[in-house]
């Protein structure tokens, strides 16, 4: 969840390091820092403020070096204070030999710490990372690559690291296992980073490291060795990580920008879809889809809620039994393996540690038919899965997912239709009608975005609240869950979601005039049932905030606030209703004055378990 940038060149690379951190700050913003190797002397600047503060400090100090490493942190071990900020030095005195940055979690750090303390090392932080720096220093004998290679064999857990040594001032060593790290290849300069986007505008020539790889970068060359120390070739690809995609433009926050990019994102995700065929998911898809008799979806957070919606679609349209598991729980729960299961893994980044572990666990149980729904074509998840569908949301900077969620839903609806086509569950006419509805989605989303002024009015009331309930039924219960998550993530209003039919089984005890109850009420087969649940709220003087569709006959009245989404959405209703809830959460957070794009304690890409 942290961001790493490293560079070695014949020019001053300080601005490259800081600009790279700026592009990665959404991955972690508890602290940041850089270490420079200037003619064999290491120096360090760290801050518990934002990257802009680090930039100002570097400019005032006129920092200059051709080799350096930098880091922006989401705290795991140790509070977000300067002593725990990266880079870490070893030894901890006035003349350090090793500087290191790290993303991931070292699970055996306590045993290593005890061993290194016995060898005379002093620790100045509470982090697991400082252990790695001291271990490399302990093993160093005039060859930094060899010291790092030996050190990583002692590590248990996940890591992406970048290391430099005072005795080798034009060299940076990178290594990865379970956390992403890429190599950027330039002319007379080379780089490492946790994401190619960090190097946008510097180089578009990127090599992706595999788990267990180490890379040695120097100004005029780089080479990679695998976990056994054997030289390996990792292809250098041209990757368009446009810096413009991360520009804020006229919007107040990235989240707002990304909410309004959803018509384009959904349209791009559907680009090239001429018909409903299994091959949308890869050449072997027909054979794989034909052979399966069940579906297992694994995902985390917002992606998990997308999976819950997909379960309804797949079981309704394709009539294939489907279950959805939280990825972080799946591999620790007892399972009944079925080799004829399609394992669908959903992840925005494709580097989510729990989701990767879940798909590997499923394969170890004999469930080897896998499909990745992902926004990053070069990610570890896509490389490991048998099939894939790449959503085209583009870069998502805001920590609270918006366009990544709706493009996942778009891809999952296509999957449900493709499975239905393969198994003969829908006629050609039915499939064509569903595809027409998908193609109309961008226009429908634009119509929902036009409701922003009305939603702002609600948000001003929500900003004064400390709690909220969200209700939905059937296909829209997961959307209620997602709406509650968005509100709590960025506005810090405590919110919970329930199936509306469960209201009387406990949550109704919470309903008072001070408890707003948001209701997702599309015009579907459950609308009359939902109206009865809404009456239960009104009978207790609860305040209803209802997102509904045309012709539901739900009218505003005292205690009943209504926003009517234009049009009818059918099975695709979760997508426009999710967008309305995104706007409610966003504007509530703005009214409360929170840091919308960087909510406290959270980070974007969860690469630790």
Short mmCIF file of C-alpha atoms in Angstrom, two decimals, residues 176-519:
data_model
loop_
_atom_site.label_atom_id
_atom_site.label_comp_id
_atom_site.label_asym_id
_atom_site.label_seq_id
_atom_site.Cartn_x
_atom_site.Cartn_y
_atom_site.Cartn_z
CA UNK A 176 9.87 -8.19 -4.80
CA UNK A 177 7.71 -10.96 -3.38
CA UNK A 178 3.97 -10.46 -3.12
CA UNK A 179 4.16 -6.68 -3.61
CA UNK A 180 4.53 -5.01 -7.02
CA UNK A 181 7.77 -3.55 -8.33
CA UNK A 182 8.63 -2.50 -11.88
CA UNK A 183 11.81 -1.44 -13.65
CA UNK A 184 11.87 1.72 -15.75
CA UNK A 185 14.49 1.71 -18.52
CA UNK A 186 15.85 5.03 -19.74
CA UNK A 187 18.82 6.40 -21.69
CA UNK A 188 21.76 6.63 -19.32
CA UNK A 189 19.40 6.22 -16.36
CA UNK A 190 17.26 3.50 -14.84
CA UNK A 191 14.49 3.35 -12.28
CA UNK A 192 12.42 1.14 -9.99
CA UNK A 193 8.91 1.92 -8.81
CA UNK A 194 5.88 0.23 -7.30
CA UNK A 195 3.77 1.43 -10.24
CA UNK A 196 4.62 2.46 -13.79
CA UNK A 197 2.53 5.61 -13.27
CA UNK A 198 5.25 6.96 -10.97
CA UNK A 199 7.57 7.14 -13.99
CA UNK A 200 5.13 8.82 -16.40
CA UNK A 201 6.98 11.48 -18.35
CA UNK A 202 10.34 9.96 -17.42
CA UNK A 203 10.23 6.67 -19.32
CA UNK A 204 7.54 4.50 -20.91
CA UNK A 205 9.81 1.45 -21.18
CA UNK A 206 8.79 -0.83 -18.32
CA UNK A 207 9.80 -4.35 -17.21
CA UNK A 208 7.60 -6.18 -14.71
CA UNK A 209 9.39 -8.24 -12.06
CA UNK A 210 8.10 -11.64 -11.00
CA UNK A 211 7.83 -12.85 -7.42
CA UNK A 212 11.30 -13.68 -6.13
CA UNK A 213 13.11 -11.47 -8.66
CA UNK A 214 15.91 -9.08 -7.80
CA UNK A 215 16.99 -6.26 -10.09
CA UNK A 216 20.29 -4.38 -10.18
CA UNK A 217 19.98 -0.93 -11.78
CA UNK A 218 22.91 1.28 -12.69
CA UNK A 219 22.90 4.35 -14.97
CA UNK A 220 23.76 2.46 -18.16
CA UNK A 221 22.42 -1.03 -17.56
CA UNK A 222 20.11 -3.20 -15.53
CA UNK A 223 19.81 -6.93 -15.02
CA UNK A 224 17.47 -9.30 -13.22
CA UNK A 225 18.09 -12.50 -11.30
CA UNK A 226 15.46 -14.90 -9.99
CA UNK A 227 15.09 -16.28 -6.47
CA UNK A 228 17.80 -18.89 -7.16
CA UNK A 229 20.25 -16.22 -8.32
CA UNK A 230 20.05 -17.17 -12.01
CA UNK A 231 20.03 -14.39 -14.64
CA UNK A 232 16.59 -14.04 -16.26
CA UNK A 233 15.11 -11.86 -18.97
CA UNK A 234 12.01 -9.82 -18.19
CA UNK A 235 10.66 -8.21 -21.37
CA UNK A 236 10.76 -4.42 -21.58
CA UNK A 237 7.34 -3.21 -22.72
CA UNK A 238 6.15 0.18 -23.87
CA UNK A 239 3.54 1.26 -21.33
CA UNK A 240 1.46 4.38 -21.77
CA UNK A 241 1.21 5.66 -18.20
CA UNK A 242 0.09 9.14 -19.20
CA UNK A 243 0.73 11.78 -16.57
CA UNK A 244 -2.28 13.73 -17.79
CA UNK A 245 -4.61 11.04 -16.48
CA UNK A 246 -3.64 12.05 -12.96
CA UNK A 247 -4.33 15.77 -13.43
CA UNK A 248 -7.21 17.16 -11.40
CA UNK A 249 -8.48 19.58 -14.04
CA UNK A 250 -11.52 21.69 -13.10
CA UNK A 251 -12.72 19.37 -10.33
CA UNK A 252 -12.41 20.01 -6.62
CA UNK A 253 -11.23 16.49 -5.78
CA UNK A 254 -10.11 13.41 -7.70
CA UNK A 255 -13.13 11.52 -6.39
CA UNK A 256 -15.46 14.05 -7.97
CA UNK A 257 -13.50 13.88 -11.22
CA UNK A 258 -13.68 10.09 -11.22
CA UNK A 259 -17.42 10.05 -10.49
CA UNK A 260 -17.99 12.23 -13.53
CA UNK A 261 -15.67 10.11 -15.69
CA UNK A 262 -17.99 7.11 -15.36
CA UNK A 263 -19.91 7.54 -18.63
CA UNK A 264 -16.59 7.47 -20.47
CA UNK A 265 -15.18 4.65 -18.34
CA UNK A 266 -18.20 2.38 -18.92
CA UNK A 267 -18.18 3.21 -22.63
CA UNK A 268 -14.48 2.36 -22.87
CA UNK A 269 -15.04 -0.90 -20.96
CA UNK A 270 -17.63 -1.90 -23.59
CA UNK A 271 -15.46 -0.83 -26.52
CA UNK A 272 -15.10 -3.61 -29.05
CA UNK A 273 -18.02 -5.65 -27.69
CA UNK A 274 -19.94 -6.45 -30.87
CA UNK A 275 -21.85 -9.41 -29.49
CA UNK A 276 -22.14 -11.66 -26.45
CA UNK A 277 -19.51 -14.36 -26.96
CA UNK A 278 -17.26 -16.17 -24.46
CA UNK A 279 -14.15 -15.05 -26.35
CA UNK A 280 -14.58 -11.58 -24.83
CA UNK A 281 -12.78 -13.14 -21.85
CA UNK A 282 -9.99 -14.86 -23.80
CA UNK A 283 -9.54 -17.39 -26.57
CA UNK A 284 -9.97 -20.48 -24.31
CA UNK A 285 -13.13 -19.06 -22.69
CA UNK A 286 -15.70 -21.17 -24.56
CA UNK A 287 -14.01 -24.42 -23.59
CA UNK A 288 -13.62 -23.30 -19.97
CA UNK A 289 -17.13 -21.87 -19.64
CA UNK A 290 -18.65 -25.01 -21.17
CA UNK A 291 -16.84 -27.24 -18.66
CA UNK A 292 -17.96 -25.48 -15.47
CA UNK A 293 -21.01 -26.12 -13.34
CA UNK A 294 -20.48 -23.49 -10.63
CA UNK A 295 -18.86 -20.10 -10.04
CA UNK A 296 -16.81 -18.91 -7.06
CA UNK A 297 -16.16 -15.16 -6.80
CA UNK A 298 -13.35 -13.89 -4.54
CA UNK A 299 -12.74 -10.21 -3.83
CA UNK A 300 -12.27 -7.61 -1.10
CA UNK A 301 -14.02 -4.38 -0.13
CA UNK A 302 -15.90 -2.64 -2.92
CA UNK A 303 -14.93 -5.41 -5.35
CA UNK A 304 -16.63 -7.89 -3.03
CA UNK A 305 -19.87 -5.92 -3.30
CA UNK A 306 -19.52 -6.04 -7.09
CA UNK A 307 -19.24 -9.81 -6.71
CA UNK A 308 -22.46 -9.94 -4.68
CA UNK A 309 -24.31 -8.18 -7.50
CA UNK A 310 -22.73 -10.55 -10.02
CA UNK A 311 -24.06 -13.54 -8.12
CA UNK A 312 -27.63 -12.36 -8.76
CA UNK A 313 -26.91 -11.79 -12.45
CA UNK A 314 -25.16 -15.13 -13.02
CA UNK A 315 -27.76 -17.20 -11.20
CA UNK A 316 -30.65 -15.37 -12.87
CA UNK A 317 -29.31 -15.20 -16.43
CA UNK A 318 -27.03 -18.24 -16.66
CA UNK A 319 -28.67 -20.38 -13.97
CA UNK A 320 -25.26 -21.45 -12.64
CA UNK A 321 -24.86 -21.80 -8.85
CA UNK A 322 -22.59 -19.00 -7.62
CA UNK A 323 -21.05 -18.16 -4.28
CA UNK A 324 -19.10 -15.08 -3.24
CA UNK A 325 -16.28 -15.16 -0.70
CA UNK A 326 -14.32 -12.38 0.98
CA UNK A 327 -10.84 -13.16 -0.32
CA UNK A 328 -9.12 -12.60 3.03
CA UNK A 329 -11.37 -15.24 4.62
CA UNK A 330 -11.61 -17.78 1.80
CA UNK A 331 -8.25 -19.46 2.19
CA UNK A 332 -8.68 -19.88 5.95
CA UNK A 333 -12.17 -21.35 5.78
CA UNK A 334 -12.92 -25.02 5.10
CA UNK A 335 -13.76 -25.56 1.43
CA UNK A 336 -15.39 -28.31 -0.59
CA UNK A 337 -13.35 -28.20 -3.82
CA UNK A 338 -15.06 -28.64 -7.15
CA UNK A 339 -12.75 -28.87 -10.15
CA UNK A 340 -15.59 -27.72 -12.41
CA UNK A 341 -15.76 -24.31 -10.71
CA UNK A 342 -14.89 -21.07 -12.47
CA UNK A 343 -12.98 -18.94 -9.94
CA UNK A 344 -13.58 -15.25 -10.64
CA UNK A 345 -11.17 -12.84 -8.91
CA UNK A 346 -12.08 -9.14 -8.90
CA UNK A 347 -9.49 -6.45 -8.16
CA UNK A 348 -9.03 -2.88 -9.33
CA UNK A 349 -5.23 -3.02 -9.09
CA UNK A 350 -4.66 -6.73 -9.70
CA UNK A 351 -2.13 -6.64 -6.87
CA UNK A 352 -4.50 -7.04 -3.90
CA UNK A 353 -2.62 -9.49 -1.69
CA UNK A 354 -5.67 -11.29 -0.28
CA UNK A 355 -7.26 -11.76 -3.70
CA UNK A 356 -4.04 -13.10 -5.19
CA UNK A 357 -3.69 -15.49 -2.27
CA UNK A 358 -7.31 -16.63 -2.71
CA UNK A 359 -6.92 -17.50 -6.38
CA UNK A 360 -3.71 -19.40 -5.60
CA UNK A 361 -5.42 -21.26 -2.77
CA UNK A 362 -8.29 -22.22 -5.07
CA UNK A 363 -5.77 -23.57 -7.60
CA UNK A 364 -4.08 -25.61 -4.87
CA UNK A 365 -7.48 -27.23 -4.22
CA UNK A 366 -7.78 -28.21 -7.87
CA UNK A 367 -9.95 -25.27 -8.95
CA UNK A 368 -7.63 -24.12 -11.73
CA UNK A 369 -10.13 -22.49 -14.10
CA UNK A 370 -9.80 -18.81 -13.24
CA UNK A 371 -10.88 -15.42 -14.55
CA UNK A 372 -9.55 -12.00 -13.52
CA UNK A 373 -11.75 -8.89 -13.69
CA UNK A 374 -9.15 -6.15 -13.37
CA UNK A 375 -8.27 -2.59 -14.37
CA UNK A 376 -4.56 -3.27 -14.94
CA UNK A 377 -3.60 -5.54 -17.83
CA UNK A 378 -0.04 -6.05 -16.60
CA UNK A 379 -0.94 -6.97 -13.02
CA UNK A 380 -0.02 -10.15 -11.19
CA UNK A 381 -3.68 -11.22 -11.05
CA UNK A 382 -4.08 -11.04 -14.83
CA UNK A 383 -0.82 -12.90 -15.36
CA UNK A 384 -1.92 -15.74 -13.06
CA UNK A 385 -5.51 -16.19 -14.24
CA UNK A 386 -6.53 -18.47 -17.12
CA UNK A 387 -8.84 -15.77 -18.53
CA UNK A 388 -9.25 -12.04 -18.02
CA UNK A 389 -11.42 -9.04 -18.80
CA UNK A 390 -9.70 -5.68 -18.51
CA UNK A 391 -11.93 -2.86 -17.37
CA UNK A 392 -10.92 0.47 -18.79
CA UNK A 393 -11.62 2.77 -15.90
CA UNK A 394 -8.27 4.52 -16.28
CA UNK A 395 -6.24 5.72 -13.33
CA UNK A 396 -8.27 6.04 -10.14
CA UNK A 397 -6.57 8.30 -7.61
CA UNK A 398 -9.30 8.75 -5.00
CA UNK A 399 -9.03 6.08 -2.32
CA UNK A 400 -12.79 5.46 -2.32
CA UNK A 401 -13.45 3.49 -5.50
CA UNK A 402 -16.02 4.88 -7.95
CA UNK A 403 -15.40 4.28 -11.64
CA UNK A 404 -13.46 1.08 -10.91
CA UNK A 405 -16.60 -0.29 -9.21
CA UNK A 406 -19.02 0.57 -12.01
CA UNK A 407 -16.70 -0.79 -14.70
CA UNK A 408 -16.34 -4.00 -12.69
CA UNK A 409 -20.13 -4.28 -12.64
CA UNK A 410 -20.21 -3.69 -16.39
CA UNK A 411 -17.68 -6.48 -16.98
CA UNK A 412 -19.50 -8.83 -14.61
CA UNK A 413 -22.80 -8.29 -16.40
CA UNK A 414 -21.03 -9.23 -19.63
CA UNK A 415 -19.73 -12.35 -17.88
CA UNK A 416 -23.23 -13.35 -16.78
CA UNK A 417 -24.46 -12.93 -20.36
CA UNK A 418 -21.50 -14.85 -21.82
CA UNK A 419 -22.09 -17.75 -19.42
CA UNK A 420 -25.79 -17.69 -20.31
CA UNK A 421 -24.92 -17.81 -24.02
CA UNK A 422 -22.47 -20.68 -23.54
CA UNK A 423 -24.98 -22.76 -21.59
CA UNK A 424 -27.95 -21.86 -23.78
CA UNK A 425 -29.89 -20.13 -20.99
CA UNK A 426 -30.87 -17.02 -22.99
CA UNK A 427 -32.14 -16.62 -26.52
CA UNK A 428 -30.33 -14.54 -29.12
CA UNK A 429 -33.07 -11.90 -28.82
CA UNK A 430 -32.71 -11.72 -25.04
CA UNK A 431 -28.93 -11.39 -25.27
CA UNK A 432 -29.23 -8.66 -27.91
CA UNK A 433 -31.67 -6.73 -25.71
CA UNK A 434 -29.27 -6.93 -22.74
CA UNK A 435 -26.39 -5.72 -24.91
CA UNK A 436 -28.47 -2.75 -26.10
CA UNK A 437 -29.20 -1.89 -22.47
CA UNK A 438 -25.47 -2.01 -21.67
CA UNK A 439 -24.67 0.32 -24.54
CA UNK A 440 -27.26 2.79 -23.26
CA UNK A 441 -25.64 2.86 -19.81
CA UNK A 442 -23.30 5.86 -20.43
CA UNK A 443 -26.29 8.06 -21.33
CA UNK A 444 -28.19 6.84 -18.27
CA UNK A 445 -25.20 7.55 -16.03
CA UNK A 446 -24.98 11.10 -17.41
CA UNK A 447 -28.63 11.63 -16.53
CA UNK A 448 -27.96 10.52 -12.94
CA UNK A 449 -24.96 12.86 -12.67
CA UNK A 450 -27.29 15.73 -13.59
CA UNK A 451 -29.04 15.14 -10.25
CA UNK A 452 -25.99 16.40 -8.36
CA UNK A 453 -27.64 19.67 -7.18
CA UNK A 454 -30.49 17.76 -5.52
CA UNK A 455 -28.07 15.33 -3.88
CA UNK A 456 -26.00 18.24 -2.53
CA UNK A 457 -29.12 19.36 -0.66
CA UNK A 458 -29.35 15.97 1.04
CA UNK A 459 -25.63 15.95 1.79
CA UNK A 460 -25.88 19.20 3.75
CA UNK A 461 -28.35 17.45 6.07
CA UNK A 462 -26.24 14.27 6.31
CA UNK A 463 -23.18 16.32 7.25
CA UNK A 464 -24.84 17.05 10.61
CA UNK A 465 -25.45 13.36 11.32
CA UNK A 466 -23.15 10.83 12.98
CA UNK A 467 -24.98 7.64 11.94
CA UNK A 468 -26.99 6.37 8.98
CA UNK A 469 -28.75 3.21 7.85
CA UNK A 470 -28.89 1.99 4.24
CA UNK A 471 -31.56 -0.40 3.00
CA UNK A 472 -31.94 -2.41 -0.18
CA UNK A 473 -33.58 -5.62 -1.31
CA UNK A 474 -32.48 -8.40 -3.62
CA UNK A 475 -30.11 -7.16 -6.30
CA UNK A 476 -29.78 -3.82 -4.51
CA UNK A 477 -28.79 -4.96 -1.05
CA UNK A 478 -25.12 -5.02 -2.21
CA UNK A 479 -25.57 -1.46 -3.49
CA UNK A 480 -26.81 -0.42 -0.06
CA UNK A 481 -23.66 -2.02 1.38
CA UNK A 482 -21.52 -0.09 -1.07
CA UNK A 483 -23.34 3.17 -0.31
CA UNK A 484 -22.76 2.71 3.43
CA UNK A 485 -19.10 1.92 2.83
CA UNK A 486 -18.61 5.05 0.73
CA UNK A 487 -20.20 7.27 3.37
CA UNK A 488 -18.14 5.89 6.24
CA UNK A 489 -14.89 5.83 4.22
CA UNK A 490 -14.74 9.49 3.35
CA UNK A 491 -17.13 11.39 5.64
CA UNK A 492 -16.52 9.29 8.81
CA UNK A 493 -20.27 9.09 9.37
CA UNK A 494 -20.96 5.66 10.86
CA UNK A 495 -23.15 3.80 8.37
CA UNK A 496 -24.53 0.28 8.18
CA UNK A 497 -26.52 -1.49 5.47
CA UNK A 498 -29.15 -4.18 5.77
CA UNK A 499 -31.53 -6.10 3.55
CA UNK A 500 -34.73 -4.13 4.08
CA UNK A 501 -36.62 -7.26 5.15
CA UNK A 502 -34.21 -7.65 8.08
CA UNK A 503 -35.07 -4.25 9.51
CA UNK A 504 -37.56 -5.64 12.02
CA UNK A 505 -35.08 -8.30 13.16
CA UNK A 506 -32.92 -5.83 15.07
CA UNK A 507 -31.84 -2.68 13.22
CA UNK A 508 -35.27 -1.06 13.70
CA UNK A 509 -34.23 -0.46 17.32
CA UNK A 510 -31.80 2.18 16.01
CA UNK A 511 -34.39 4.15 14.10
CA UNK A 512 -35.18 7.61 15.51
CA UNK A 513 -35.69 11.03 13.99
CA UNK A 514 -31.92 11.51 14.24
CA UNK A 515 -31.17 8.38 12.17
CA UNK A 516 -31.41 8.97 8.40
CA UNK A 517 -32.42 5.84 6.49
CA UNK A 518 -31.24 5.76 2.87
CA UNK A 519 -33.32 3.44 0.73
#
